[in-house]
PDB file of C-alpha atoms in Angstrom:
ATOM      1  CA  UNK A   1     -57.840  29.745  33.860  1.00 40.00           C
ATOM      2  CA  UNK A   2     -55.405  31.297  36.083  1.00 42.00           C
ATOM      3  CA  UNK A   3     -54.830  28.485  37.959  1.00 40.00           C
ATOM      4  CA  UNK A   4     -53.844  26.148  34.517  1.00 44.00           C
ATOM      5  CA  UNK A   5     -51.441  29.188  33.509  1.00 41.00           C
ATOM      6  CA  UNK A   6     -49.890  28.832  37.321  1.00 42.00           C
ATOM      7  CA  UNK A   7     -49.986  24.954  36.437  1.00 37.00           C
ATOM      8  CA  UNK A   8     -48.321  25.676  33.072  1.00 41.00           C
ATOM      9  CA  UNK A   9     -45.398  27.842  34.406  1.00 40.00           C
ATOM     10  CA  UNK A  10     -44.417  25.442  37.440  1.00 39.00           C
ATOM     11  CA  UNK A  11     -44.521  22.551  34.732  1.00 40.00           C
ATOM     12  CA  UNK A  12     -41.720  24.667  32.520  1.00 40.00           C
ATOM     13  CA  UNK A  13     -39.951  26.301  35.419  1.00 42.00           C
ATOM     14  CA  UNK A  14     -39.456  21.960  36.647  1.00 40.00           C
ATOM     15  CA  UNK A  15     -38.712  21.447  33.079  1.00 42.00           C
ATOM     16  CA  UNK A  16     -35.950  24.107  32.759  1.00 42.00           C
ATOM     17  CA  UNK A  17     -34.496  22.442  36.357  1.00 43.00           C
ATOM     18  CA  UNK A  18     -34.000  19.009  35.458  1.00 40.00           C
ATOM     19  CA  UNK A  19     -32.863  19.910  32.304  1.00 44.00           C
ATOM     20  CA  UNK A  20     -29.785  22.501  33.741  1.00 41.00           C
ATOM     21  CA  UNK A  21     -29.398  19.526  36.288  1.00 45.00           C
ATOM     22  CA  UNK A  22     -28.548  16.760  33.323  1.00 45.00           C
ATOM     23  CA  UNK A  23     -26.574  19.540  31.907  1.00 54.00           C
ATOM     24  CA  UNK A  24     -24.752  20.294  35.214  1.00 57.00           C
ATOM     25  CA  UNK A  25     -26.134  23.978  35.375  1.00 59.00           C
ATOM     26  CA  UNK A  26     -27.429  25.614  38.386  1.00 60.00           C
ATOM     27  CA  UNK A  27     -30.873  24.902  38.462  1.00 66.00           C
ATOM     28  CA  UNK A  28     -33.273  27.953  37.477  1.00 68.00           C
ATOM     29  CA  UNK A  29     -36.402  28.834  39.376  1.00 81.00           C
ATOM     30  CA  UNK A  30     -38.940  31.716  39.158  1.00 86.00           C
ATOM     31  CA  UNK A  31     -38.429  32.977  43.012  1.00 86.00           C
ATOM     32  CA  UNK A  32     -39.360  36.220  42.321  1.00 87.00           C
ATOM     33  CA  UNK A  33     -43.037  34.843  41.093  1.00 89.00           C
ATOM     34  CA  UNK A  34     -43.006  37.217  38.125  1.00 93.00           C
ATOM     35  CA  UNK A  35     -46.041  36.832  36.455  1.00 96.00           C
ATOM     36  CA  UNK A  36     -45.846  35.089  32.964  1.00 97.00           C
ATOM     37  CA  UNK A  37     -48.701  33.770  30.924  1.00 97.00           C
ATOM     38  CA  UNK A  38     -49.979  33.051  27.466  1.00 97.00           C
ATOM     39  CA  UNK A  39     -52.519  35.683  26.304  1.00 98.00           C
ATOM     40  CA  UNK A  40     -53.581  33.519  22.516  1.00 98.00           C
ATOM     41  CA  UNK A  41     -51.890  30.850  21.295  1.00 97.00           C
ATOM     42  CA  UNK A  42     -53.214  30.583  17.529  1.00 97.00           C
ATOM     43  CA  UNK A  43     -49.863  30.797  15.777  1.00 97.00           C
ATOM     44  CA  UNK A  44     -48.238  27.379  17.156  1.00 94.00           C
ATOM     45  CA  UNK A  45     -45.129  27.840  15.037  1.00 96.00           C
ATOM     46  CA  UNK A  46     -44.436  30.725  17.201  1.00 98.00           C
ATOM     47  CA  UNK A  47     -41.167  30.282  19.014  1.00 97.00           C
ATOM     48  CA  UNK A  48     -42.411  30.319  22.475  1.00 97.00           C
ATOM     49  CA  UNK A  49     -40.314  32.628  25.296  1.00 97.00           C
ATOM     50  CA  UNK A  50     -39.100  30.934  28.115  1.00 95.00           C
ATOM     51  CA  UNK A  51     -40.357  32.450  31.425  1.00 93.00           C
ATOM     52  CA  UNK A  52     -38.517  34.119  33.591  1.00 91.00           C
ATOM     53  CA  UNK A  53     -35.726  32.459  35.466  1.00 90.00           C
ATOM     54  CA  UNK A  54     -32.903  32.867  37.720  1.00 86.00           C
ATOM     55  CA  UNK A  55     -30.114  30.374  39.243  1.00 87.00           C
ATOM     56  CA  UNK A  56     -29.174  31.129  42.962  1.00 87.00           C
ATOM     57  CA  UNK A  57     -26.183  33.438  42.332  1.00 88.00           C
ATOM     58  CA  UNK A  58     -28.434  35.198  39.599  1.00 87.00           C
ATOM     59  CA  UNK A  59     -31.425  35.345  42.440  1.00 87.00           C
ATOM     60  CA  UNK A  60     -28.422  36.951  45.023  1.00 88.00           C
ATOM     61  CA  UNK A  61     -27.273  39.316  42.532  1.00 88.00           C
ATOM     62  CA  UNK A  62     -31.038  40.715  41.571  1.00 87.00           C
ATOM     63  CA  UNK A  63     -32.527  40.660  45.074  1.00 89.00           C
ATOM     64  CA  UNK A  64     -31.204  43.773  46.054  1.00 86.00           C
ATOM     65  CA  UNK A  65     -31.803  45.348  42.664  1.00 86.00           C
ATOM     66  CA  UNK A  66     -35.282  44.392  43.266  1.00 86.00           C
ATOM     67  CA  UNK A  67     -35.911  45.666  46.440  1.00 85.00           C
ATOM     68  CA  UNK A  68     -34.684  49.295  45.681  1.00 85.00           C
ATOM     69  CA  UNK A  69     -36.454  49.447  42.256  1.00 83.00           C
ATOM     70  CA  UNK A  70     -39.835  48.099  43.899  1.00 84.00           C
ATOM     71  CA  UNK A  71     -39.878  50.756  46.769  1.00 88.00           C
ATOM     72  CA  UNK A  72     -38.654  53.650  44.980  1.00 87.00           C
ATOM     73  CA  UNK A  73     -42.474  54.563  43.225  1.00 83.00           C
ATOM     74  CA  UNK A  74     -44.328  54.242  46.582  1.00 86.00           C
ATOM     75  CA  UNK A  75     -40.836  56.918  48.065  1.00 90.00           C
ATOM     76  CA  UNK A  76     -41.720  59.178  45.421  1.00 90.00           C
ATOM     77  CA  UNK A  77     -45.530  59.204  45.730  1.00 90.00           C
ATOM     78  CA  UNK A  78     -45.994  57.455  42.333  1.00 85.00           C
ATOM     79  CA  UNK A  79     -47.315  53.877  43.784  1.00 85.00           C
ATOM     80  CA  UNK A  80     -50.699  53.258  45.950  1.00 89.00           C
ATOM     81  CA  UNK A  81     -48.572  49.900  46.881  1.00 90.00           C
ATOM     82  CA  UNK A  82     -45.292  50.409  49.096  1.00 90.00           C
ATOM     83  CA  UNK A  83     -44.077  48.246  46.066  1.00 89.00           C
ATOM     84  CA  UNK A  84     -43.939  48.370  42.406  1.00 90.00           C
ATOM     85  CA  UNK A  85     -43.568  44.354  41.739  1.00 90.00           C
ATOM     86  CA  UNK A  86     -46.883  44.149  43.941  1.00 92.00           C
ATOM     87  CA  UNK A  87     -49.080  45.161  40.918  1.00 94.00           C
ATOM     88  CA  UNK A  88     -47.917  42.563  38.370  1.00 95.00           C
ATOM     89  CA  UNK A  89     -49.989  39.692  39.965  1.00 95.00           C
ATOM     90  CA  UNK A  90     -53.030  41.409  39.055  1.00 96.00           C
ATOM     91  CA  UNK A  91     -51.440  43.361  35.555  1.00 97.00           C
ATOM     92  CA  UNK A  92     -50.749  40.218  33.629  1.00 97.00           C
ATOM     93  CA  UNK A  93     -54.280  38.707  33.868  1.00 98.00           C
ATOM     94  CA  UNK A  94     -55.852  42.031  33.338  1.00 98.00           C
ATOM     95  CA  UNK A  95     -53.866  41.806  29.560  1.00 98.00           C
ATOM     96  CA  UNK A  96     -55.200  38.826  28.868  1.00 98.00           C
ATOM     97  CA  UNK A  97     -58.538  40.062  29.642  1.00 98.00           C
ATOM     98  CA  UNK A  98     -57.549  43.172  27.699  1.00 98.00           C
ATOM     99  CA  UNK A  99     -56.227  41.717  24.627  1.00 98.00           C
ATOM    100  CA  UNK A 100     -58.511  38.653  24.352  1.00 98.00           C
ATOM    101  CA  UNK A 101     -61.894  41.131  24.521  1.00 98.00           C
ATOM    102  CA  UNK A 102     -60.314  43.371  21.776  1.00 98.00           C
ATOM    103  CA  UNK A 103     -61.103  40.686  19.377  1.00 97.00           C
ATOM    104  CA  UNK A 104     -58.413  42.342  17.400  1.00 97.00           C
ATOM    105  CA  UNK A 105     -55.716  39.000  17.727  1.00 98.00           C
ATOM    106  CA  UNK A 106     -57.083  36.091  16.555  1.00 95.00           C
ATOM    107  CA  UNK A 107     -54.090  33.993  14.996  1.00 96.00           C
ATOM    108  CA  UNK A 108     -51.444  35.308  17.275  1.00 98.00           C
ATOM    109  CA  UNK A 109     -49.515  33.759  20.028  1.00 98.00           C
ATOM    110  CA  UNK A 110     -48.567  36.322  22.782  1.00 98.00           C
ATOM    111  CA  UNK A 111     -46.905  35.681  26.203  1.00 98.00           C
ATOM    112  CA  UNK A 112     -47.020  38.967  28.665  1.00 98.00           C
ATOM    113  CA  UNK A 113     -44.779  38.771  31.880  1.00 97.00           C
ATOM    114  CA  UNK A 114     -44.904  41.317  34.754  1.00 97.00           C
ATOM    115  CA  UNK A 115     -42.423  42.971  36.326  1.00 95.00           C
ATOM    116  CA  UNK A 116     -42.514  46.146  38.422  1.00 93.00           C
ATOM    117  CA  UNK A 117     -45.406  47.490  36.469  1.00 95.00           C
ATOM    118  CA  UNK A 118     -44.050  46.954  33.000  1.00 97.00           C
ATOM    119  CA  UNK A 119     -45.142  44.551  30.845  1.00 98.00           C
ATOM    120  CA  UNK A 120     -43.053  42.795  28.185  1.00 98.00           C
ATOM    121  CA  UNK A 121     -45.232  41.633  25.505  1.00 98.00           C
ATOM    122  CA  UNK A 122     -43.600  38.244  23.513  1.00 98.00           C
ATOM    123  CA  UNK A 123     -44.206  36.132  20.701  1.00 98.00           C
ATOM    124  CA  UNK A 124     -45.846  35.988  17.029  1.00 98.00           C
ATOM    125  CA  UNK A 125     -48.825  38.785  15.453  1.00 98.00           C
ATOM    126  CA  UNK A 126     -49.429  38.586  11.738  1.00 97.00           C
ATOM    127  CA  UNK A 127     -49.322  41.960  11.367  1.00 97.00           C
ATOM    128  CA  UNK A 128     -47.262  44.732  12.688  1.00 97.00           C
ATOM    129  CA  UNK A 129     -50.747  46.766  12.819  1.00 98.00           C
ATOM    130  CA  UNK A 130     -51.518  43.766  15.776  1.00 98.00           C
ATOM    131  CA  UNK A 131     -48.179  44.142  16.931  1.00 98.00           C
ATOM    132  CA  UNK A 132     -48.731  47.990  17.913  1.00 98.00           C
ATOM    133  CA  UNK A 133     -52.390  48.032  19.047  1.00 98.00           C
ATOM    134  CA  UNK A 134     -51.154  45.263  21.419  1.00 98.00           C
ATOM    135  CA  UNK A 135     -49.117  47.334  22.648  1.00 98.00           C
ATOM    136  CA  UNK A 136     -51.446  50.685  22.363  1.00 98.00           C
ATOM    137  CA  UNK A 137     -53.955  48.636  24.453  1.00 98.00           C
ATOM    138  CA  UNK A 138     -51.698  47.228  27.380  1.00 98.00           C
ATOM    139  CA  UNK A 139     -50.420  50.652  27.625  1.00 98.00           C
ATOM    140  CA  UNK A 140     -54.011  51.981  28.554  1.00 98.00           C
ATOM    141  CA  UNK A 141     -54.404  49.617  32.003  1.00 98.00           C
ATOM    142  CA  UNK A 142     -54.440  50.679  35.051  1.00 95.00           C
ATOM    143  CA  UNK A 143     -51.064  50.778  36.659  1.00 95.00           C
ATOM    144  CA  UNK A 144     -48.935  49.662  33.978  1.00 97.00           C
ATOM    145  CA  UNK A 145     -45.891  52.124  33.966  1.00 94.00           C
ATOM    146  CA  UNK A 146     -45.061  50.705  30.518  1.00 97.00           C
ATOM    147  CA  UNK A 147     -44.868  47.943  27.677  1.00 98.00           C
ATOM    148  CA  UNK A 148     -42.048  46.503  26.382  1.00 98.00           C
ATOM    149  CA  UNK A 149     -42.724  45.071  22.838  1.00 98.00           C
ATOM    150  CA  UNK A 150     -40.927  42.397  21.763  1.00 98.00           C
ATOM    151  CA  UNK A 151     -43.740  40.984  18.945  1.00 98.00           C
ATOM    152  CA  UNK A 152     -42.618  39.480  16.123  1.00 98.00           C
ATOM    153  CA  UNK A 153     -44.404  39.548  12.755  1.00 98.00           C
ATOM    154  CA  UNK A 154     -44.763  35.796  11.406  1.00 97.00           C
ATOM    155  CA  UNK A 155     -43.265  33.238  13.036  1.00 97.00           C
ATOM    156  CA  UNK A 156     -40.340  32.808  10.978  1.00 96.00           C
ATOM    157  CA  UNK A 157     -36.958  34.657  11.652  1.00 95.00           C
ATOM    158  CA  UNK A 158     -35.035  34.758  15.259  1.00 96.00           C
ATOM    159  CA  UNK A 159     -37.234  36.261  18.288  1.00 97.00           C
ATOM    160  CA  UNK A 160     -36.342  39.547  19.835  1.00 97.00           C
ATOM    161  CA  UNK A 161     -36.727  37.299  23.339  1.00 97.00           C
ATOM    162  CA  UNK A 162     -35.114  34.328  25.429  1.00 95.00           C
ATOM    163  CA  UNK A 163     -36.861  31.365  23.666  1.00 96.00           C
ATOM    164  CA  UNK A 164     -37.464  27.838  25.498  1.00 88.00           C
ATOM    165  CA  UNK A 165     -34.977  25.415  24.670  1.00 82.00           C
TER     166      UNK A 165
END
């Protein structure tokens, strides 16, 4: 399963490049590897969130960022890890997991994407009951620092996230 969500976000991230190349945009690329997958998808009007992507001077600019941000938990005795953006590989999945044994979001479409031991939860619940227990449950694994909801009830309306073109 991993391995088709991997599959799935290389497919979009090539997407995304040749279409900013036909456009004459830099291209975008995930070289970070931040974690992004789809947790349901039972809502397929949903508007689904592109993943997470940067063009080179975008990449320059955030690199730094990045590497201050990452080490600064494991400097201040919060982190295991010497850094933060080492967790999200195995965060995301753990959601999924999470969320999918709850048995609480049948009909939704979520997306959950990792960075630094947050995780931003995206896309469609039909109820903003879902919408917070998502968010109550995410909150509760191990090493996630915290959740960043950005669930939309219905699938109607514009997204509180970055959708795919």
């Amino acid at each position: 399963m991993q391995l088709r969500a991997r599959l799935t976000t290389l497919t979009l991230a090539l997407t995304f490049c040749l279409c900013a190349k036909a456009q004459g945009e830099p291209a975008r690329i995930n070289p970070f590897d931040d974690p992004f997958m789809a947790v349901t998808a039972e809502m397929p009007a949903c508007p689904q969130p592109a993943p997470p992507m940067f063009n080179d001077e975008q990449f320059r600019a955030e690199a730094h960022d990045r590497a201050q941000r990452g080490v600064s938990c494991w400097m201040a005795g919060r982190c295991r890890l010497h850094n933060a953006y080492l967790y999200d590989g195995e965060i995301v999945p753990r959601v999924r997991i999470a969320l999918n044994a709850s048995g609480k979001f049948s009909g939704t479409s979520i997306w959950a994407l990792g960075q630094r031991r947050f995780v931003w939860l995206k896309g469609c619940v039909a109820t903003a009951g879902q919408a917070a227990e998502a968010e109550r449950i995410v909150r509760n694994i191990d090493d996630v620092e915290g959740v960043e909801n950005q669930l939309m009830v219905g699938s109607q309306g514009r997204p509180p996230y970055i959708v795919l073109p």
